[in-house]
Amino acid sequence: MFTEIERPLSKNQTVNQILKQIVLNGIQSANFSDSLKSSSSFDVQIEKTKSQKNGDYATSISLKLSKILNKNPMEIATSISNAIETKGIIKNIEVAKPGFINFFLSEKWLIGNIENILSEGSNYGNSNIGKNSKIQIEFVSVNPTGPIHIGHARGAILGSVLANILKTNGYDVFKEYYINDAGNQIEKFYESVYARYLQNKKIQASMPEDGYQGEYIREIAKEISKSFNEKDIPSDKKNAKLFIGEAALNLMIENIKNDLESLKVFYDNWFSEKSLLNDGIFSEALDFLNNKNLTKTKDGAKWFTSTKFGDTKDKVLIRSNGTPTYFGTDVAYHYSKLLKRNFDQIIDIWGADHQGHVPFMKSMMPALNVDQERLKILIYQLVTIKKGSAAIRLSKRKGEIVTLKDLIEEVGVDVCRYFFISKSPESQMEFDLDYAKNESKENPVYYIQYAHARICSILEVAKETKIQFNDCDLSLLSHESEIDLINKMILLPDLMQNIASNLSPHHLPHYTLDLANSFHVFYQNCRVISEDKNDFEISKSRLKLISATKIVLAKCLEIMGMDAPQAM
């Protein structure tokens, strides 16, 4: 029988959690617990070390405790390490200045995790930390006045991958696209399409000032001309513009859906802004604020007194002409999310051009009697496109667009998804088209997928030569490259939980690249299937090792929405 610290990782368990409990037990055994009963200001943090000479994992808890206990951190670290048994998961413990406790993991314990990965299969790395909590993620939600372009793709993939990660951690995830199908920009879109429609009919018509100039407007107008007979379209200008505009809007929304689905971005719901007005949700939300005396009338407009909750200035909800503002519909939409549909948490993913809207959103939460922790806002920086040495600037109204469809045709879905998720949302991003198309090990997408394909190829050879490796001696795995590969694989459960807790999916592609690199190094150093009969047993052990590696690589690729090719 295994003791708790000897047992390989089980479901919902991570290395970090095991070591944290070991340290807490060590603190108790070192008789520090009584002195710490009155203090709740410390938490044991376990970190993966950057260099193997400092062990596999480390904690700086002694530095924190020294301030509470008024003792030398090296003495505290020594006392804790002496109180910890070096068995099971731990091979050795070292104390390093100024008070770090470094843990070296047991090779025997590491090897035991191979069977665990194989038994869990595609569920490896999953957890239930979400406890079926309902999370709504709203992302992309660009105005349906033009095609999805390369800048929007960053938010699309961020939302898509984050949703996948949250699902694997036990959250009940609901993905939503908010259709901005009301407001001034829609009126301008209607006018632009109607003008092009008339021009197609050889009827003189001027484009509206600040209208949408792109070639896509001409194409939509042509499509409408083909789809409808003259008798279908109202004869008076007002209703004709409305009819053609709505047809164009529906066509644009359908195109947006198709483009996103081609990027493997799918939604559970497409929520119409118009429905807030038509279904009475806007009025209900406004009444809610009125009843709390959080609105005022000024210059014929209805205002939300958001400065009471830390906003920089009060916001207009309804203009003097009676039309709702962007702020007004946003209040109603979040009222719907939090008070009507009762999501436990909502995540809004916005481009950097919406940064100024954040204070208003934060002021809205207490006004709705909602805990601010139920709202998370992720802001991602805009994208610069580079081709050769030239940067390409984007403008929807001027028609200067590199569409998502164009990008997918040029570099492929997998490259798009990996490149856009590989940068922290807060960091600026330059998408280098030439680099993205490079099919060599310099391209991380190619490098990762080639690792998976190479494993599949080796396992196919084993199958063809009838090598049975279920019953093998894993203790034969002792090469540095083998141990490093296992060390990388057992990081996944910790990583997945950390990403879910911190909403930071950009760590996953870097981990996957690191894992692929460890496999390639292993492959160079350790022949998997050897023709030497004396190496038959170690070959079986290595086949089982790479079978586990294949599971972890495929899992990461699946979460990122990328293919795991069998051959390349």
Coordinates of C-alpha atoms in Angstrom, one line a residue:
M1 CA 0.0 0.0 0.0
F2 CA 1.1 3.5 -0.7
T3 CA 1.2 6.2 1.9
E4 CA -0.2 9.6 0.8
I5 CA 3.2 11.0 -0.1
E6 CA 4.3 7.8 -1.9
R7 CA 1.2 7.5 -4.1
P8 CA 1.4 8.9 -7.7
L9 CA -0.9 11.7 -8.6
S10 CA -4.6 10.9 -8.4
K11 CA -7.5 12.7 -10.0
N12 CA -7.9 16.3 -8.9
Q13 CA -4.4 16.2 -7.3
T14 CA -1.3 18.1 -8.2
V15 CA 2.3 18.1 -7.2
N16 CA 1.9 21.6 -5.8
Q17 CA -0.9 20.4 -3.5
I18 CA 1.1 17.4 -2.2
L19 CA 4.2 19.5 -1.5
K20 CA 2.2 22.2 0.2
Q21 CA 0.6 19.7 2.6
I22 CA 4.0 18.2 3.3
V23 CA 5.4 21.7 4.2
L24 CA 2.4 22.4 6.4
N25 CA 3.0 19.0 8.1
G26 CA 6.6 20.0 8.5
I27 CA 5.7 23.3 10.1
Q28 CA 3.5 21.5 12.6
S29 CA 6.1 18.8 13.3
A30 CA 8.7 21.6 13.9
N31 CA 6.5 22.9 16.6
F32 CA 5.8 26.3 14.9
S33 CA 2.0 25.8 14.8
D34 CA 1.3 27.1 18.3
S35 CA 3.2 30.3 17.6
L36 CA 1.3 30.8 14.3
K37 CA -2.2 30.2 15.6
S38 CA -2.9 33.9 15.9
S39 CA -1.6 34.7 12.4
S40 CA -3.4 34.0 9.2
S41 CA -1.0 36.1 7.1
F42 CA 1.0 33.3 5.5
D43 CA 0.2 30.9 2.8
V44 CA 2.6 28.2 1.6
Q45 CA 3.6 28.8 -2.0
I46 CA 5.3 26.1 -4.0
E47 CA 7.2 27.1 -7.1
K48 CA 8.8 25.1 -9.9
T49 CA 12.5 25.9 -10.0
K50 CA 14.2 27.3 -13.0
S51 CA 17.4 25.3 -12.5
Q52 CA 17.7 21.6 -11.5
K53 CA 20.6 22.4 -9.2
N54 CA 18.0 24.1 -7.0
G55 CA 15.8 21.0 -7.0
D56 CA 12.5 20.4 -8.8
Y57 CA 10.3 22.6 -6.6
A58 CA 11.0 25.1 -3.9
T59 CA 9.2 27.2 -1.2
S60 CA 10.1 30.5 0.4
I61 CA 7.8 30.1 3.3
S62 CA 10.6 30.4 5.8
L63 CA 11.1 34.0 4.7
K64 CA 7.5 34.8 5.4
L65 CA 7.5 33.0 8.8
S66 CA 10.7 34.8 9.9
K67 CA 8.8 38.1 10.1
I68 CA 6.0 36.4 12.1
L69 CA 8.2 34.4 14.4
N70 CA 11.0 36.9 14.6
K71 CA 13.6 34.1 13.8
N72 CA 16.3 33.6 11.3
P73 CA 14.8 32.2 8.0
M74 CA 17.6 29.8 7.6
E75 CA 17.0 28.3 11.0
I76 CA 13.3 28.0 10.3
A77 CA 14.0 26.4 6.9
T78 CA 16.3 23.9 8.5
S79 CA 13.8 23.0 11.3
I80 CA 11.0 22.5 8.7
S81 CA 13.2 20.4 6.4
N82 CA 14.4 18.2 9.3
A83 CA 10.8 17.5 10.2
I84 CA 9.9 16.2 6.7
E85 CA 10.5 12.6 5.9
T86 CA 12.4 12.1 2.7
K87 CA 10.4 9.2 1.2
G88 CA 7.7 8.7 -1.4
I89 CA 7.5 11.8 -3.6
I90 CA 10.7 13.4 -2.0
K91 CA 14.2 12.1 -2.7
N92 CA 16.1 14.9 -1.1
I93 CA 15.6 18.3 0.6
E94 CA 18.1 21.1 0.6
V95 CA 18.1 24.4 2.4
A96 CA 19.5 27.4 0.5
K97 CA 20.1 31.0 1.4
P98 CA 18.4 33.2 2.3
G99 CA 15.9 30.6 3.5
F100 CA 14.6 28.5 0.6
I101 CA 13.6 24.9 1.0
N102 CA 14.4 23.0 -2.2
F103 CA 12.7 19.7 -3.0
F104 CA 14.2 17.0 -5.3
L105 CA 11.5 14.5 -6.5
S106 CA 12.0 10.8 -6.3
E107 CA 12.6 9.1 -9.7
K108 CA 10.6 6.1 -8.5
W109 CA 7.7 8.3 -7.6
L110 CA 7.9 10.2 -10.9
I111 CA 7.9 6.9 -12.9
G112 CA 4.8 5.8 -11.1
N113 CA 2.9 8.6 -12.7
I114 CA 3.2 7.1 -16.2
E115 CA 0.6 4.4 -15.4
N116 CA -1.6 7.1 -13.9
I117 CA -1.5 9.2 -17.1
L118 CA -2.3 6.1 -19.2
S119 CA -5.2 5.1 -17.0
E120 CA -6.8 8.6 -17.0
G121 CA -6.2 9.0 -20.7
S122 CA -7.9 12.1 -22.1
N123 CA -9.1 13.0 -18.7
Y124 CA -5.6 13.6 -17.4
G125 CA -5.2 17.1 -16.1
N126 CA -8.9 17.6 -15.5
S127 CA -10.1 18.7 -12.1
N128 CA -13.4 19.6 -10.3
I129 CA -12.3 22.9 -8.7
G130 CA -15.2 24.7 -10.6
K131 CA -17.7 22.5 -8.8
N132 CA -20.2 23.0 -11.7
S133 CA -20.2 26.8 -11.1
K134 CA -22.0 28.6 -13.9
I135 CA -19.7 30.9 -15.9
Q136 CA -20.7 33.0 -18.9
I137 CA -18.0 34.1 -21.2
E138 CA -18.8 36.9 -23.7
F139 CA -16.2 37.5 -26.3
V140 CA -15.6 39.0 -29.8
S141 CA -19.1 40.7 -30.0
V142 CA -17.9 43.0 -32.7
N143 CA -20.4 45.3 -34.5
P144 CA -22.0 43.3 -37.3
T145 CA -21.1 46.1 -39.7
G146 CA -18.1 44.4 -41.3
P147 CA -16.3 41.1 -41.5
I148 CA -14.3 39.6 -38.7
H149 CA -10.7 40.8 -39.1
I150 CA -7.3 39.6 -37.8
G151 CA -7.5 41.9 -34.8
H152 CA -10.8 40.3 -33.6
A153 CA -9.2 36.8 -33.9
R154 CA -7.1 37.4 -30.8
G155 CA -10.2 37.9 -28.6
A156 CA -12.0 35.0 -30.3
I157 CA -9.2 32.5 -29.6
L158 CA -8.6 33.8 -26.1
G159 CA -12.3 33.2 -25.2
S160 CA -12.4 29.8 -27.0
V161 CA -9.4 28.4 -25.3
L162 CA -10.3 29.9 -21.9
A163 CA -13.7 28.2 -22.1
N164 CA -12.1 24.9 -22.9
I165 CA -9.8 25.2 -19.9
L166 CA -12.6 26.2 -17.5
K167 CA -14.7 23.2 -18.7
T168 CA -11.8 20.8 -17.9
N169 CA -11.7 22.2 -14.4
G170 CA -15.4 21.4 -13.7
Y171 CA -17.0 24.8 -14.6
D172 CA -20.4 24.9 -16.4
V173 CA -19.4 27.2 -19.2
F174 CA -21.7 29.2 -21.4
K175 CA -20.2 31.0 -24.4
E176 CA -22.1 34.0 -25.7
Y177 CA -21.8 36.5 -28.6
Y178 CA -23.5 39.9 -28.0
I179 CA -24.8 41.2 -31.3
N180 CA -24.7 45.0 -31.4
D181 CA -27.7 45.1 -33.7
A182 CA -29.0 48.5 -32.5
G183 CA -27.6 52.0 -32.3
N184 CA -26.1 54.6 -34.6
Q185 CA -23.5 52.3 -36.2
I186 CA -26.3 50.0 -37.5
E187 CA -28.1 53.0 -39.0
K188 CA -24.9 54.0 -40.7
F189 CA -24.5 50.4 -42.0
Y190 CA -28.0 50.4 -43.3
E191 CA -27.5 53.7 -45.2
S192 CA -24.2 52.4 -46.7
V193 CA -25.6 49.2 -48.0
Y194 CA -28.7 50.9 -49.3
A195 CA -26.6 53.4 -51.2
R196 CA -24.6 50.6 -52.8
Y197 CA -27.8 48.7 -53.6
L198 CA -29.1 51.8 -55.5
Q199 CA -25.8 52.3 -57.3
N200 CA -26.0 48.6 -58.5
K201 CA -29.4 49.5 -59.9
K202 CA -27.8 52.5 -61.8
I203 CA -29.7 54.9 -59.5
Q204 CA -27.7 57.8 -58.3
A205 CA -27.0 57.7 -54.6
S206 CA -24.3 59.2 -52.3
M207 CA -22.5 57.2 -49.6
P208 CA -23.3 58.6 -46.1
E209 CA -20.6 60.7 -44.4
D210 CA -18.4 58.3 -42.3
G211 CA -20.2 55.4 -44.0
Y212 CA -18.7 51.9 -44.5
Q213 CA -16.6 52.0 -47.6
G214 CA -15.2 48.5 -47.9
E215 CA -15.6 46.3 -50.9
Y216 CA -17.6 43.9 -48.7
I217 CA -20.5 46.5 -48.7
R218 CA -20.7 46.3 -52.5
E219 CA -20.7 42.5 -52.3
I220 CA -23.5 42.4 -49.8
A221 CA -25.5 44.8 -51.9
K222 CA -25.0 42.5 -54.9
E223 CA -26.0 39.5 -52.9
I224 CA -29.3 41.2 -51.8
S225 CA -30.0 42.2 -55.4
K226 CA -29.7 38.5 -56.4
S227 CA -31.7 37.2 -53.4
F228 CA -34.8 39.5 -53.7
N229 CA -37.0 40.5 -56.6
E230 CA -38.0 44.1 -57.0
K231 CA -41.5 43.3 -55.8
D232 CA -40.1 42.0 -52.5
I233 CA -38.7 45.4 -51.6
P234 CA -40.9 48.2 -50.3
S235 CA -41.4 51.0 -52.7
D236 CA -40.9 53.9 -50.3
K237 CA -37.4 54.9 -49.4
K238 CA -37.7 54.5 -45.6
N239 CA -39.0 51.0 -45.6
A240 CA -36.8 50.0 -48.5
K241 CA -33.7 51.1 -46.6
L242 CA -34.9 49.2 -43.5
F243 CA -35.7 46.0 -45.5
I244 CA -32.4 46.0 -47.3
G245 CA -30.5 47.0 -44.2
E246 CA -32.0 44.2 -42.1
A247 CA -31.3 41.7 -44.9
A248 CA -27.7 42.9 -45.0
L249 CA -27.4 42.7 -41.2
N250 CA -28.6 39.1 -41.2
L251 CA -26.2 38.2 -44.0
M252 CA -23.3 39.9 -42.1
I253 CA -24.1 38.0 -38.9
E254 CA -24.2 34.7 -40.8
N255 CA -20.8 35.5 -42.4
I256 CA -19.4 36.3 -39.0
K257 CA -20.7 33.0 -37.6
N258 CA -19.2 31.0 -40.5
D259 CA -15.8 32.8 -40.2
L260 CA -15.6 32.1 -36.5
E261 CA -16.7 28.5 -36.9
S262 CA -14.0 28.0 -39.5
L263 CA -11.6 29.1 -36.7
K264 CA -13.2 26.5 -34.4
V265 CA -14.8 29.2 -32.4
F266 CA -18.4 28.2 -31.4
Y267 CA -21.0 29.8 -29.2
D268 CA -23.9 28.5 -27.1
N269 CA -25.9 31.7 -27.7
W270 CA -26.1 34.7 -29.9
F271 CA -27.7 37.4 -27.8
S272 CA -29.4 40.3 -29.7
E273 CA -29.1 43.9 -28.3
K274 CA -32.5 44.6 -29.8
S275 CA -34.0 41.9 -27.5
L276 CA -33.1 43.9 -24.5
L277 CA -35.5 46.6 -25.7
N278 CA -38.1 44.3 -27.3
D279 CA -38.3 41.9 -24.3
G280 CA -38.5 44.7 -21.7
I281 CA -35.2 43.9 -20.0
F282 CA -33.9 47.4 -20.6
S283 CA -37.0 49.0 -18.9
E284 CA -36.7 46.5 -16.0
A285 CA -33.0 47.3 -15.4
L286 CA -33.8 51.0 -15.5
D287 CA -36.6 50.6 -13.0
F288 CA -34.2 48.7 -10.7
L289 CA -31.8 51.7 -10.7
N290 CA -34.7 54.2 -10.4
N291 CA -36.0 52.3 -7.3
K292 CA -32.5 52.7 -5.7
N293 CA -32.4 56.4 -6.5
L294 CA -29.4 55.9 -8.7
T295 CA -30.7 57.9 -11.7
K296 CA -31.3 61.5 -12.4
T297 CA -32.8 63.5 -15.2
K298 CA -30.7 66.3 -16.7
D299 CA -31.1 68.2 -19.9
G300 CA -33.9 65.9 -20.9
A301 CA -31.6 62.8 -20.6
K302 CA -31.7 60.0 -18.0
W303 CA -28.4 59.6 -16.2
F304 CA -26.9 56.8 -14.0
T305 CA -25.1 58.3 -10.9
S306 CA -22.2 56.0 -11.3
T307 CA -19.8 58.4 -9.6
K308 CA -21.3 57.2 -6.3
F309 CA -19.5 53.9 -6.9
G310 CA -16.1 55.2 -8.1
D311 CA -16.7 56.0 -11.7
T312 CA -15.0 59.1 -13.2
K313 CA -18.3 60.7 -14.2
D314 CA -22.0 60.0 -14.3
K315 CA -23.2 58.3 -17.5
V316 CA -26.1 58.9 -19.8
L317 CA -28.4 55.9 -20.1
I318 CA -31.1 57.4 -22.3
R319 CA -30.5 60.4 -24.6
S320 CA -32.8 63.4 -24.7
N321 CA -34.3 62.0 -27.9
G322 CA -35.4 58.8 -26.0
T323 CA -32.8 56.4 -27.5
P324 CA -30.7 54.2 -25.2
T325 CA -26.9 54.8 -25.1
Y326 CA -24.2 52.2 -25.1
F327 CA -24.0 52.5 -21.4
G328 CA -27.7 52.0 -21.0
T329 CA -27.8 48.8 -23.0
D330 CA -24.7 47.6 -21.2
V331 CA -26.5 48.0 -17.8
A332 CA -29.4 46.0 -19.2
Y333 CA -27.2 43.3 -20.6
H334 CA -25.4 42.7 -17.4
Y335 CA -28.6 42.9 -15.5
S336 CA -29.8 40.1 -17.7
K337 CA -26.6 38.1 -17.1
L338 CA -26.4 38.4 -13.3
L339 CA -29.9 39.0 -12.1
K340 CA -32.1 37.4 -14.7
R341 CA -30.0 34.4 -15.9
N342 CA -28.1 34.1 -12.6
F343 CA -24.7 33.2 -13.8
D344 CA -22.3 32.7 -10.8
Q345 CA -19.6 34.5 -12.7
I346 CA -19.3 36.4 -15.9
I347 CA -16.2 37.1 -18.0
D348 CA -16.1 39.9 -20.5
I349 CA -13.3 39.8 -23.0
W350 CA -12.6 43.1 -24.7
G351 CA -10.1 44.8 -27.0
A352 CA -7.9 47.6 -25.6
D353 CA -10.1 50.2 -27.2
H354 CA -12.6 49.4 -24.4
Q355 CA -10.2 50.0 -21.5
G356 CA -12.0 53.3 -20.6
H357 CA -15.2 51.4 -20.1
V358 CA -13.9 49.4 -17.2
P359 CA -14.5 52.0 -14.4
F360 CA -18.1 52.2 -15.5
M361 CA -18.5 48.4 -15.4
K362 CA -17.0 48.2 -11.9
S363 CA -19.4 50.9 -10.7
M364 CA -22.3 49.0 -12.1
M365 CA -21.8 45.9 -9.9
P366 CA -22.6 47.4 -6.5
A367 CA -25.5 49.4 -8.1
L368 CA -27.0 46.0 -9.1
N369 CA -26.3 44.6 -5.6
V370 CA -23.8 42.2 -7.1
D371 CA -20.4 41.1 -5.6
Q372 CA -17.7 42.6 -7.8
E373 CA -15.9 39.3 -7.9
R374 CA -18.7 37.9 -10.1
L375 CA -17.4 40.1 -12.9
K376 CA -14.0 39.6 -14.5
I377 CA -12.9 41.7 -17.4
L378 CA -10.0 40.6 -19.7
I379 CA -8.5 43.3 -21.9
Y380 CA -6.3 42.2 -24.8
Q381 CA -4.1 44.5 -26.7
L382 CA -4.6 45.1 -30.4
V383 CA -2.7 43.3 -33.1
T384 CA -0.1 44.6 -35.6
I385 CA 0.2 42.6 -38.8
K386 CA 3.6 42.2 -40.4
K387 CA 4.3 40.9 -43.9
G388 CA 8.0 41.1 -44.9
S389 CA 9.2 44.4 -43.4
A390 CA 5.9 46.2 -43.7
A391 CA 3.2 46.7 -41.1
I392 CA -0.4 46.6 -42.2
R393 CA -2.9 49.0 -40.5
L394 CA -6.6 48.2 -40.3
S395 CA -9.7 50.3 -40.8
K396 CA -13.2 48.9 -41.2
R397 CA -14.8 52.1 -42.4
K398 CA -12.1 52.8 -45.0
G399 CA -12.2 49.1 -46.1
E400 CA -8.6 48.4 -45.2
I401 CA -9.2 44.9 -43.7
V402 CA -7.2 41.7 -43.5
T403 CA -10.1 39.5 -42.8
L404 CA -10.1 36.4 -40.6
K405 CA -11.0 34.4 -43.7
D406 CA -7.9 35.8 -45.5
L407 CA -5.7 34.9 -42.6
I408 CA -7.0 31.3 -42.3
E409 CA -6.5 30.8 -46.0
E410 CA -2.9 32.1 -45.7
V411 CA -1.6 30.4 -42.6
G412 CA -4.2 27.8 -41.5
V413 CA -6.4 27.4 -38.4
D414 CA -3.9 25.7 -36.1
V415 CA -1.3 28.5 -36.6
C416 CA -3.9 31.2 -36.0
R417 CA -5.0 29.6 -32.8
Y418 CA -1.5 28.9 -31.4
F419 CA 0.0 32.3 -32.3
F420 CA -2.9 34.3 -30.9
I421 CA -3.1 32.4 -27.6
S422 CA 0.7 32.3 -27.0
K423 CA 0.9 35.9 -25.9
S424 CA -0.4 37.4 -22.6
P425 CA -3.5 39.5 -23.4
E426 CA -1.8 42.5 -21.8
S427 CA 1.1 42.4 -24.2
Q428 CA 1.3 44.0 -27.6
M429 CA 1.2 41.5 -30.4
E430 CA 2.8 41.5 -33.9
F431 CA 1.5 38.7 -36.1
D432 CA 4.3 38.0 -38.6
L433 CA 2.7 36.3 -41.6
D434 CA 6.0 35.0 -43.1
Y435 CA 7.1 33.5 -39.8
A436 CA 3.7 31.9 -39.2
K437 CA 3.9 30.1 -42.6
N438 CA 7.3 28.7 -41.9
E439 CA 7.1 24.9 -41.9
S440 CA 10.2 24.1 -39.8
K441 CA 11.1 23.5 -36.2
E442 CA 11.5 27.3 -35.9
N443 CA 7.7 27.4 -36.0
P444 CA 6.3 26.2 -32.7
V445 CA 3.1 24.8 -34.2
Y446 CA 5.0 22.6 -36.6
Y447 CA 7.5 21.6 -33.8
I448 CA 4.7 20.6 -31.4
Q449 CA 2.6 18.7 -33.9
Y450 CA 5.6 16.9 -35.3
A451 CA 6.3 15.6 -31.8
H452 CA 2.8 14.1 -31.7
A453 CA 3.1 12.7 -35.2
R454 CA 6.6 11.2 -34.5
I455 CA 5.2 9.4 -31.4
C456 CA 2.3 8.0 -33.5
S457 CA 4.8 6.8 -36.1
I458 CA 6.9 5.0 -33.5
L459 CA 3.8 3.4 -31.9
E460 CA 2.7 2.2 -35.4
V461 CA 6.0 0.5 -35.9
A462 CA 5.6 -1.2 -32.5
K463 CA 2.2 -2.4 -33.5
E464 CA 3.4 -3.7 -36.9
T465 CA 6.3 -5.6 -35.3
K466 CA 3.9 -6.9 -32.6
I467 CA 5.8 -5.4 -29.6
Q468 CA 3.7 -5.8 -26.5
F469 CA 4.6 -3.2 -23.9
N470 CA 1.8 -3.2 -21.4
D471 CA 3.8 -5.5 -19.1
C472 CA 7.1 -3.7 -18.8
D473 CA 9.6 -2.6 -16.1
L474 CA 9.3 1.1 -15.9
S475 CA 12.1 1.3 -13.3
L476 CA 14.5 0.9 -16.2
L477 CA 13.7 4.5 -17.1
S478 CA 16.7 6.3 -15.6
H479 CA 18.1 8.5 -18.3
E480 CA 18.1 12.2 -17.6
S481 CA 16.0 12.9 -20.7
E482 CA 13.4 10.3 -19.6
I483 CA 13.1 11.7 -16.1
D484 CA 12.8 15.2 -17.5
L485 CA 10.0 14.2 -19.9
I486 CA 8.0 12.7 -17.0
N487 CA 8.7 15.8 -14.9
K488 CA 7.2 17.9 -17.7
M489 CA 4.1 15.7 -17.9
I490 CA 3.2 15.9 -14.2
L491 CA 3.1 19.7 -14.5
L492 CA -0.2 19.6 -16.4
P493 CA -2.7 19.3 -13.5
D494 CA -1.1 22.2 -11.7
L495 CA -0.9 24.3 -14.8
M496 CA -4.6 23.7 -15.7
Q497 CA -5.8 24.7 -12.3
N498 CA -3.6 27.8 -12.2
I499 CA -4.8 28.9 -15.6
A500 CA -8.4 28.4 -14.6
S501 CA -7.9 30.4 -11.4
N502 CA -5.9 33.2 -13.0
L503 CA -7.6 33.3 -16.4
S504 CA -4.2 33.1 -18.1
P505 CA -4.5 30.6 -21.0
H506 CA -1.3 31.9 -22.6
H507 CA 0.7 29.6 -20.4
L508 CA -0.7 26.5 -22.1
P509 CA 1.0 26.9 -25.5
H510 CA 4.4 27.6 -23.8
Y511 CA 4.0 24.5 -21.6
T512 CA 3.1 22.4 -24.7
L513 CA 6.1 23.7 -26.6
D514 CA 8.3 22.9 -23.6
L515 CA 6.9 19.4 -23.4
A516 CA 7.4 18.8 -27.2
N517 CA 11.0 20.0 -26.8
S518 CA 11.6 17.6 -23.9
F519 CA 10.2 14.8 -26.1
H520 CA 12.5 15.7 -29.1
V521 CA 15.5 15.8 -26.7
F522 CA 14.5 12.4 -25.3
Y523 CA 14.1 11.1 -28.9
Q524 CA 17.6 12.2 -29.8
N525 CA 19.2 10.7 -26.7
C526 CA 17.2 7.5 -26.2
R527 CA 16.5 5.1 -29.0
V528 CA 12.9 3.9 -28.4
I529 CA 12.8 0.7 -30.5
S530 CA 16.2 -0.9 -30.7
E531 CA 17.3 -3.7 -32.9
D532 CA 19.6 -4.9 -30.2
K533 CA 17.8 -7.8 -28.3
N534 CA 19.6 -6.7 -25.1
D535 CA 17.6 -3.5 -25.2
F536 CA 14.2 -5.1 -25.7
E537 CA 13.0 -4.5 -22.2
I538 CA 14.1 -0.8 -22.1
S539 CA 12.4 -0.4 -25.5
K540 CA 9.1 -1.6 -24.0
S541 CA 9.5 0.9 -21.1
R542 CA 10.1 3.7 -23.5
L543 CA 7.1 2.8 -25.6
K544 CA 5.0 3.1 -22.5
L545 CA 6.6 6.5 -21.7
I546 CA 5.9 7.9 -25.1
S547 CA 2.3 6.6 -25.0
A548 CA 1.8 8.7 -21.9
T549 CA 3.5 11.7 -23.7
K550 CA 1.2 11.3 -26.6
I551 CA -1.8 11.6 -24.3
V552 CA -0.5 14.8 -22.7
L553 CA 0.4 16.4 -26.0
A554 CA -3.0 15.5 -27.5
K555 CA -4.7 16.9 -24.5
C556 CA -3.0 20.2 -24.8
L557 CA -3.6 20.4 -28.5
E558 CA -7.3 19.6 -28.0
I559 CA -7.7 22.3 -25.4
M560 CA -6.1 24.9 -27.7
G561 CA -8.4 23.7 -30.5
M562 CA -5.6 22.4 -32.7
D563 CA -5.2 19.1 -34.6
A564 CA -3.0 16.3 -33.2
P565 CA -1.8 14.8 -36.5
Q566 CA -1.0 11.1 -36.8
A567 CA 1.6 11.8 -39.5
M568 CA 3.4 14.8 -41.1

